[in-house]
CSV table of C-alpha atoms and ligand atoms in Angstrom, one decimal:
chain,number,residue,atom,x,y,z
P,731,UNK,CA,76.5,37.0,2.4
P,732,UNK,CA,74.4,34.4,1.4
P,733,UNK,CA,71.0,32.8,2.4
P,734,UNK,CA,69.7,29.7,2.3
P,735,UNK,CA,66.6,29.7,-0.3
P,736,UNK,CA,66.2,25.9,-1.6
P,737,UNK,CA,62.9,25.0,-0.3
P,738,UNK,CA,60.2,22.5,-1.2
P,739,UNK,CA,56.7,22.7,0.0
P,740,UNK,CA,55.0,19.9,1.7
P,741,UNK,CA,51.6,21.8,1.8
P,742,UNK,CA,49.2,23.3,-1.3
P,743,UNK,CA,48.0,26.1,-1.0
P,744,UNK,CA,44.5,25.1,-0.3
P,745,UNK,CA,45.8,22.4,2.0
P,746,UNK,CA,47.2,25.1,4.2
P,747,UNK,CA,44.0,27.4,4.3
P,748,UNK,CA,41.8,24.4,4.7
P,749,UNK,CA,44.2,23.4,8.0
P,750,UNK,CA,44.2,27.2,9.2
P,751,UNK,CA,40.0,27.3,8.3
P,752,UNK,CA,39.5,24.7,11.1
P,753,UNK,CA,40.4,27.0,14.1
P,754,UNK,CA,37.6,29.6,15.5
P,755,UNK,CA,38.1,32.9,14.0
P,756,UNK,CA,35.8,36.2,13.4
P,757,UNK,CA,36.9,38.5,10.8
P,758,UNK,CA,37.9,41.8,12.4
P,759,UNK,CA,40.6,43.1,10.0
P,760,UNK,CA,40.4,45.1,6.9
P,761,UNK,CA,41.7,42.0,4.6
P,762,UNK,CA,43.7,42.2,2.3
P,763,UNK,CA,45.9,44.9,3.9
P,764,UNK,CA,48.3,46.4,0.7
P,765,UNK,CA,51.4,45.5,-0.7
P,766,UNK,CA,52.7,49.0,-1.4
P,767,UNK,CA,55.4,49.3,-4.3
P,768,UNK,CA,58.4,51.7,-2.3
P,769,UNK,CA,60.4,53.1,-5.6
P,770,UNK,CA,61.4,56.0,-3.7
P,771,UNK,CA,63.2,54.6,-0.9
P,772,UNK,CA,64.8,52.1,-3.2
P,773,UNK,CA,66.4,55.2,-5.2
P,774,UNK,CA,67.2,56.4,-2.1
P,775,UNK,CA,69.2,53.0,-1.4
P,776,UNK,CA,71.3,53.5,-4.2
P,777,UNK,CA,71.9,51.5,-7.3
P,778,UNK,CA,72.4,48.2,-5.4
P,779,UNK,CA,68.6,48.6,-3.8
P,780,UNK,CA,66.5,45.4,-4.0
P,781,UNK,CA,62.6,46.1,-5.3
P,782,UNK,CA,61.1,46.9,-1.8
P,783,UNK,CA,56.8,46.1,-1.3
P,784,UNK,CA,55.8,47.3,1.9
P,785,UNK,CA,53.1,45.3,3.3
P,786,UNK,CA,50.4,47.9,5.2
P,787,UNK,CA,49.7,45.8,8.6
P,788,UNK,CA,49.5,49.3,10.0
P,789,UNK,CA,46.4,49.5,7.9
P,790,UNK,CA,44.0,46.4,9.6
P,791,UNK,CA,41.6,48.8,10.8
P,792,UNK,CA,40.7,48.5,14.3
P,793,UNK,CA,41.6,51.5,16.6
P,794,UNK,CA,44.5,52.7,14.4
P,795,UNK,CA,45.3,49.2,13.3
P,796,UNK,CA,48.3,46.8,13.7
P,797,UNK,CA,49.2,43.1,13.0
P,798,UNK,CA,47.5,42.2,16.5
P,799,UNK,CA,44.2,42.8,14.7
P,800,UNK,CA,45.0,39.2,12.7
P,801,UNK,CA,45.7,37.8,16.2
P,802,UNK,CA,42.7,38.9,17.6
P,803,UNK,CA,40.1,37.7,14.9
P,804,UNK,CA,41.4,34.0,16.7
P,805,UNK,CA,41.3,34.8,19.7
P,806,UNK,CA,38.2,36.4,19.5
P,807,UNK,CA,36.9,32.9,17.9
P,808,UNK,CA,38.6,31.1,20.5
P,809,UNK,CA,36.9,33.1,23.4
P,810,UNK,CA,33.2,32.6,21.6
P,811,UNK,CA,34.2,28.6,22.1
P,812,UNK,CA,35.0,29.0,25.1
P,813,UNK,CA,32.0,31.0,26.4
P,814,UNK,CA,34.4,33.9,27.6
P,815,UNK,CA,33.0,37.5,28.5
P,816,UNK,CA,35.9,38.9,29.9
P,817,UNK,CA,39.7,39.1,29.0
P,818,UNK,CA,43.0,40.3,31.2
P,819,UNK,CA,45.7,41.2,29.7
P,820,UNK,CA,49.1,42.3,31.0
P,821,UNK,CA,51.7,45.3,29.4
P,822,UNK,CA,53.4,48.8,29.3
P,823,UNK,CA,51.6,52.1,28.7
P,824,UNK,CA,52.7,52.5,25.2
P,825,UNK,CA,51.7,48.6,24.4
P,826,UNK,CA,49.6,48.2,20.9
P,827,UNK,CA,48.6,44.6,22.7
P,828,UNK,CA,47.1,46.5,25.4
P,829,UNK,CA,45.6,49.0,22.9
P,830,UNK,CA,43.8,46.3,20.8
P,831,UNK,CA,42.7,43.8,23.5
P,832,UNK,CA,40.8,46.9,24.8
P,833,UNK,CA,39.4,48.0,21.9
P,834,UNK,CA,38.4,44.5,21.2
P,835,UNK,CA,36.3,44.4,24.4
P,836,UNK,CA,34.8,48.0,23.6
P,837,UNK,CA,33.5,47.1,20.1
P,838,UNK,CA,32.4,43.6,21.3
P,839,UNK,CA,31.2,44.7,24.9
P,840,UNK,CA,33.5,42.4,26.7
P,841,UNK,CA,35.0,43.3,30.4
P,842,UNK,CA,38.5,43.9,30.2
P,843,UNK,CA,41.3,44.6,32.4
P,844,UNK,CA,45.2,46.0,31.6
P,845,UNK,CA,47.4,45.2,34.5
P,846,UNK,CA,50.0,48.0,33.8
P,847,UNK,CA,53.6,47.4,33.9
P,848,UNK,CA,55.3,50.9,35.0
P,849,UNK,CA,57.6,51.9,32.4
P,850,UNK,CA,59.2,55.3,31.4
P,851,UNK,CA,56.3,56.5,29.5
P,852,UNK,CA,53.6,56.4,31.8
P,853,UNK,CA,53.6,60.1,32.1
P,854,UNK,CA,52.4,62.3,30.4
P,855,UNK,CA,49.3,60.2,29.6
P,856,UNK,CA,50.1,60.0,25.4
P,857,UNK,CA,50.1,57.4,22.6
P,858,UNK,CA,48.6,54.0,23.2
P,859,UNK,CA,47.9,54.7,27.0
P,860,UNK,CA,45.4,57.9,25.9
P,861,UNK,CA,43.8,55.4,23.4
P,862,UNK,CA,43.4,53.0,26.2
P,863,UNK,CA,41.4,55.4,28.2
P,864,UNK,CA,39.4,56.4,25.4
P,865,UNK,CA,38.5,52.9,24.4
P,866,UNK,CA,37.3,52.8,28.2
P,867,UNK,CA,40.2,50.5,29.8
P,868,UNK,CA,40.3,49.3,33.0
P,869,UNK,CA,43.7,49.9,34.2
P,870,UNK,CA,45.4,48.1,37.4
P,871,UNK,CA,49.1,49.8,38.3
P,872,UNK,CA,51.4,47.1,38.9
P,873,UNK,CA,53.8,48.3,41.5
P,874,UNK,CA,57.0,47.1,39.6
P,875,UNK,CA,58.1,44.9,36.5
P,876,UNK,CA,58.6,41.3,38.4
P,877,UNK,CA,57.4,38.8,36.4
P,878,UNK,CA,55.9,37.0,39.9
P,879,UNK,CA,54.3,40.1,41.0
P,880,UNK,CA,52.7,40.4,38.0
P,881,UNK,CA,51.4,36.8,37.6
P,882,UNK,CA,50.2,37.1,41.4
P,883,UNK,CA,48.3,40.3,40.9
P,884,UNK,CA,46.6,38.7,37.3
P,885,UNK,CA,45.7,35.4,39.2
P,886,UNK,CA,44.0,37.3,42.1
P,887,UNK,CA,42.1,39.4,39.2
P,888,UNK,CA,40.9,36.5,37.6
P,889,UNK,CA,39.6,35.0,40.5
P,890,UNK,CA,37.6,37.7,41.4
P,891,UNK,CA,36.1,38.7,38.1
P,892,UNK,CA,35.3,34.6,38.2
P,893,UNK,CA,33.7,34.9,41.5
P,894,UNK,CA,31.4,37.7,40.1
P,895,UNK,CA,30.3,34.6,37.6
P,896,UNK,CA,32.6,36.0,34.8
P,897,UNK,CA,34.2,33.3,32.1
P,898,UNK,CA,37.7,35.2,32.0
P,899,UNK,CA,40.1,34.8,29.0
P,900,UNK,CA,43.6,34.8,30.3
P,901,UNK,CA,45.4,36.4,27.1
P,902,UNK,CA,49.1,36.2,28.1
P,903,UNK,CA,48.8,32.3,29.5
P,904,UNK,CA,46.1,30.7,27.3
P,905,UNK,CA,47.8,28.3,25.5
P,906,UNK,CA,45.6,29.0,22.1
P,907,UNK,CA,46.1,32.8,22.9
P,908,UNK,CA,49.9,32.0,22.8
P,909,UNK,CA,49.8,30.6,19.2
P,910,UNK,CA,46.6,32.9,17.9
P,911,UNK,CA,49.5,35.3,16.5
P,912,UNK,CA,51.4,32.3,14.6
P,913,UNK,CA,48.1,30.9,13.1
P,914,UNK,CA,47.2,34.4,11.8
P,915,UNK,CA,49.9,35.3,9.9
P,916,UNK,CA,49.8,31.6,8.4
P,917,UNK,CA,46.6,33.0,7.0
P,918,UNK,CA,48.6,36.3,5.8
P,919,UNK,CA,51.5,34.1,4.6
P,920,UNK,CA,48.7,33.3,1.8
P,921,UNK,CA,47.3,36.3,1.2
P,922,UNK,CA,50.9,38.3,0.9
P,923,UNK,CA,51.8,35.1,-1.8
P,924,UNK,CA,48.9,35.7,-3.6
P,925,UNK,CA,49.7,39.8,-3.8
P,926,UNK,CA,53.4,38.8,-5.1
P,927,UNK,CA,52.1,36.0,-7.6
P,928,UNK,CA,49.7,39.1,-8.5
P,929,UNK,CA,52.4,40.8,-9.4
P,930,UNK,CA,54.2,38.1,-11.1
P,931,UNK,CA,56.9,38.5,-8.5
P,932,UNK,CA,58.4,36.9,-5.8
P,933,UNK,CA,59.9,37.9,-2.9
P,934,UNK,CA,63.3,36.5,-1.6
P,935,UNK,CA,63.5,38.2,1.9
P,936,UNK,CA,61.1,39.3,4.5
P,937,UNK,CA,62.0,42.0,7.2
P,938,UNK,CA,59.7,42.5,10.3
P,939,UNK,CA,59.9,43.1,13.6
P,940,UNK,CA,60.2,39.7,15.6
P,941,UNK,CA,57.2,37.9,17.1
P,942,UNK,CA,54.7,35.1,16.8
P,943,UNK,CA,54.0,37.2,13.1
P,944,UNK,CA,57.4,36.4,12.0
P,945,UNK,CA,57.0,32.9,13.2
P,946,UNK,CA,54.0,32.7,10.8
P,947,UNK,CA,55.4,33.9,7.9
P,948,UNK,CA,58.6,31.8,8.2
P,949,UNK,CA,56.6,28.8,8.9
P,950,UNK,CA,53.9,29.6,6.1
P,951,UNK,CA,56.7,30.1,3.5
P,952,UNK,CA,58.4,26.7,4.3
P,953,UNK,CA,55.2,24.5,4.1
P,954,UNK,CA,54.4,26.1,0.8
P,955,UNK,CA,58.0,26.1,-0.2
P,956,UNK,CA,58.2,30.3,-0.9
P,957,UNK,CA,61.3,31.1,-2.0
P,958,UNK,CA,61.8,34.1,1.0
P,959,UNK,CA,63.8,34.0,3.8
P,960,UNK,CA,62.0,35.5,7.0
P,961,UNK,CA,64.1,38.2,9.2
P,962,UNK,CA,62.5,38.7,12.5
P,963,UNK,CA,63.9,41.7,13.9
P,964,UNK,CA,64.6,42.1,17.7
P,965,UNK,CA,63.4,45.0,19.4
P,966,UNK,CA,64.3,43.4,22.9
P,967,UNK,CA,66.2,40.1,23.5
P,968,UNK,CA,69.3,38.3,22.0
P,969,UNK,CA,69.6,35.9,19.1
P,970,UNK,CA,69.0,32.8,20.6
P,971,UNK,CA,65.9,33.5,23.0
P,972,UNK,CA,64.2,35.6,19.6
P,973,UNK,CA,65.2,31.9,17.9
P,974,UNK,CA,63.5,29.9,20.5
P,975,UNK,CA,60.5,31.8,21.0
P,976,UNK,CA,59.5,32.2,17.1
P,977,UNK,CA,60.4,28.4,16.6
P,978,UNK,CA,58.1,27.8,19.5
P,979,UNK,CA,55.3,30.1,18.4
P,980,UNK,CA,55.5,28.4,14.9
P,981,UNK,CA,55.8,24.8,16.1
P,982,UNK,CA,52.9,25.4,18.4
P,983,UNK,CA,50.6,26.4,15.3
P,984,UNK,CA,52.4,23.1,13.5
P,985,UNK,CA,51.5,21.0,16.2
P,986,UNK,CA,47.6,22.1,16.7
P,987,UNK,CA,46.8,22.2,13.0
P,988,UNK,CA,48.6,18.1,12.8
P,989,UNK,CA,51.6,19.3,10.8
P,990,UNK,CA,54.9,17.3,11.1
P,991,UNK,CA,57.1,20.2,9.7
P,992,UNK,CA,58.7,22.4,12.4
P,993,UNK,CA,60.5,25.5,11.8
P,994,UNK,CA,64.5,25.3,12.8
P,995,UNK,CA,66.4,28.2,13.7
P,996,UNK,CA,68.5,27.7,10.6
P,997,UNK,CA,65.1,28.2,8.8
P,998,UNK,CA,65.0,32.4,10.0
P,999,UNK,CA,67.9,34.8,10.1
P,1000,UNK,CA,67.1,36.8,13.5
P,1001,UNK,CA,68.9,40.0,13.8
P,1002,UNK,CA,69.2,40.8,17.6
P,1003,UNK,CA,72.1,43.9,16.5
P,1004,UNK,CA,69.3,46.3,15.9
P,1005,UNK,CA,67.8,46.5,19.6
P,1006,UNK,CA,70.2,49.1,20.9
P,1007,UNK,CA,70.0,50.0,24.3
P,1008,UNK,CA,67.4,47.8,25.1
P,1009,UNK,CA,63.0,47.6,24.6
P,1010,UNK,CA,61.3,51.3,24.2
P,1011,UNK,CA,64.5,53.0,23.8
P,1012,UNK,CA,65.2,54.5,20.0
P,1013,UNK,CA,68.1,53.8,18.3
P,1014,UNK,CA,70.0,56.4,16.2
P,1015,UNK,CA,69.0,53.7,13.1
P,1016,UNK,CA,65.8,53.7,13.7
P,1017,UNK,CA,65.4,57.8,14.1
P,1018,UNK,CA,67.2,57.5,10.3
P,1019,UNK,CA,64.9,55.0,9.2
P,1020,UNK,CA,61.9,56.9,10.4
P,1021,UNK,CA,63.1,60.1,8.5
P,1022,UNK,CA,63.8,58.0,5.6
P,1023,UNK,CA,60.7,56.4,5.4
P,1024,UNK,CA,58.2,59.7,6.1
P,1025,UNK,CA,60.7,61.8,3.3
P,1026,UNK,CA,60.5,59.0,0.8
P,1027,UNK,CA,57.1,57.1,1.2
P,1028,UNK,CA,55.2,59.4,3.5
P,1029,UNK,CA,55.3,55.9,5.9
P,1030,UNK,CA,55.3,56.5,9.8
P,1031,UNK,CA,57.3,54.2,11.4
P,1032,UNK,CA,57.1,54.0,15.3
P,1033,UNK,CA,60.7,54.1,17.1
P,1034,UNK,CA,59.8,51.0,19.0
P,1035,UNK,CA,59.1,48.2,16.7
P,1036,UNK,CA,59.2,48.8,13.0
P,1037,UNK,CA,62.0,52.2,13.1
P,1038,UNK,CA,64.0,49.3,14.4
P,1039,UNK,CA,62.9,46.6,12.1
P,1040,UNK,CA,63.5,48.9,9.0
P,1041,UNK,CA,66.8,50.1,10.2
P,1042,UNK,CA,67.7,46.3,9.7
P,1043,UNK,CA,66.9,46.3,6.2
P,1044,UNK,CA,68.2,49.4,5.0
P,1045,UNK,CA,71.6,47.9,6.9
P,1046,UNK,CA,71.2,44.9,5.0
P,1047,UNK,CA,70.8,46.8,2.0
P,1048,UNK,CA,73.4,49.0,2.7
P,1049,UNK,CA,76.3,46.5,3.3
P,1050,UNK,CA,75.3,44.4,0.3
P,1051,UNK,CA,73.9,41.0,2.0
P,1052,UNK,CA,70.6,42.1,0.2
P,1053,UNK,CA,71.3,43.2,-3.6
P,1054,UNK,CA,69.4,44.5,-6.7
P,1055,UNK,CA,68.3,40.9,-7.9
P,1056,UNK,CA,66.5,40.7,-4.5
P,1057,UNK,CA,63.0,41.2,-3.9
P,1058,UNK,CA,62.2,42.3,-0.1
P,1059,UNK,CA,58.8,42.7,1.9
P,1060,UNK,CA,59.2,44.8,4.9
P,1061,UNK,CA,56.0,44.1,6.9
P,1062,UNK,CA,54.7,47.4,8.7
P,1063,UNK,CA,53.5,45.6,11.8
P,1064,UNK,CA,51.9,48.8,13.2
P,1065,UNK,CA,52.5,50.6,16.4
P,1066,UNK,CA,51.5,54.0,14.9
P,1067,UNK,CA,50.5,56.0,18.5
P,1068,UNK,CA,53.7,55.1,20.2
P,1069,UNK,CA,54.8,57.6,17.7
P,1070,UNK,CA,53.3,60.4,19.6
P,1071,UNK,CA,54.6,59.2,23.0
P,1072,UNK,CA,58.1,59.6,21.6
P,1073,UNK,CA,58.0,63.2,20.3
P,1074,UNK,CA,60.7,64.8,22.0
P,1075,UNK,CA,63.2,61.8,21.4
P,1076,UNK,CA,62.3,61.6,17.4
P,1077,UNK,CA,62.3,65.8,17.0
P,1078,UNK,CA,65.6,65.4,18.9
P,1079,UNK,CA,67.2,62.7,16.5
P,1080,UNK,CA,65.5,64.4,13.3
P,1081,UNK,CA,67.2,68.2,14.2
P,1082,UNK,CA,70.9,66.0,15.2
P,1083,UNK,CA,70.8,64.4,11.7
P,1084,UNK,CA,70.0,68.3,10.0
P,1085,UNK,CA,72.7,69.7,12.0
P,1086,UNK,CA,75.2,66.8,11.0
L,759,PLP,C1,53.5,43.0,19.0
L,759,PLP,C2,54.3,43.5,17.7
L,759,PLP,C3,55.2,43.3,16.9
L,759,PLP,C4,55.8,41.5,17.1
L,759,PLP,O1,55.0,40.8,17.9
L,759,PLP,P1,54.0,39.8,17.3
L,759,PLP,O2,54.1,38.6,18.5
L,759,PLP,O3,54.3,39.6,15.9
L,759,PLP,O4,52.5,40.4,17.6
L,759,PLP,C5,55.8,44.1,15.9
L,759,PLP,N1,55.2,44.9,15.7
L,759,PLP,C6,54.4,45.7,16.3
L,759,PLP,C7,54.1,47.3,16.0
L,759,PLP,C8,53.7,45.0,17.4
L,759,PLP,O5,52.8,45.9,18.2
């Protein structure tokens, strides 16, 4: 398999930074995050393995970190611009998103609510949900995961808060909030390219769990003419819907910044073959990745996002789609707390392998 790679940049580094700099931002993350060599992972993958670098966006600092801390810098900037003093999010018990927004509220003295969608990981209280409690989350339990029901709850919560004089930031639906992540990862693109330059290296492939972060890296690479192809790895939906959501997020950012280039599905290589049964259910390949990264690089992957994303990279190397002349960046997007909510599944998977 070959990937398109001939690119011409349309913006310089300085031009892109100037455009991003027009957007509201409150510095919050520990940046730049490290870019670490993974030599023992490389040798474990055999003589045809590429150079592998790991971008440690799990180390962004706030309340156990993760990629979303970068997104929060822009959301908080937008909240300040709008005079908001409260935020509302909707998500499941093991949501990194809910944990980090609650952390943001704690640190900046904001009122915050989580509308919690029922899931298999509600009990026992552990992982992200435990951290939500520590961080002072106000949790409203949704009766089911029906989108219309959740929107009704969200709207009535916002109406109640507004009646009490709050200015509420609607995280799931605010138009800027929806693209804050891709704007943040346009900035992360520059950070990563600077680090690769300092290593006198260039990445040919970037793997990460699909979402707004992947959108920003893909658009940023296209704008700057970087030689890499971004591989957003789905942990939930099928290829077509990931292609459309990644492009929508990237292009929302492009439009806001007045850039006329658009990200097309053909610019990215979406993988939906590593989802397994569904979102939130670990895969055997994901547990294999947890074991391998743990025992070669002492790197902890979570079973819901980063393990599945890394299993894609491992498989693409093993099947020869990516080879020894490539340089691959794996973006570790965080999710550490989830690990503790999946102790049983992870231990079960590790033992199965050892007995095999
Ligand atoms: C949320 C999340 C993602 C992907 O979604 P984004 O839209 O890029 O934030 C990937 N990995 C982890 C660990 C996440 O929490």
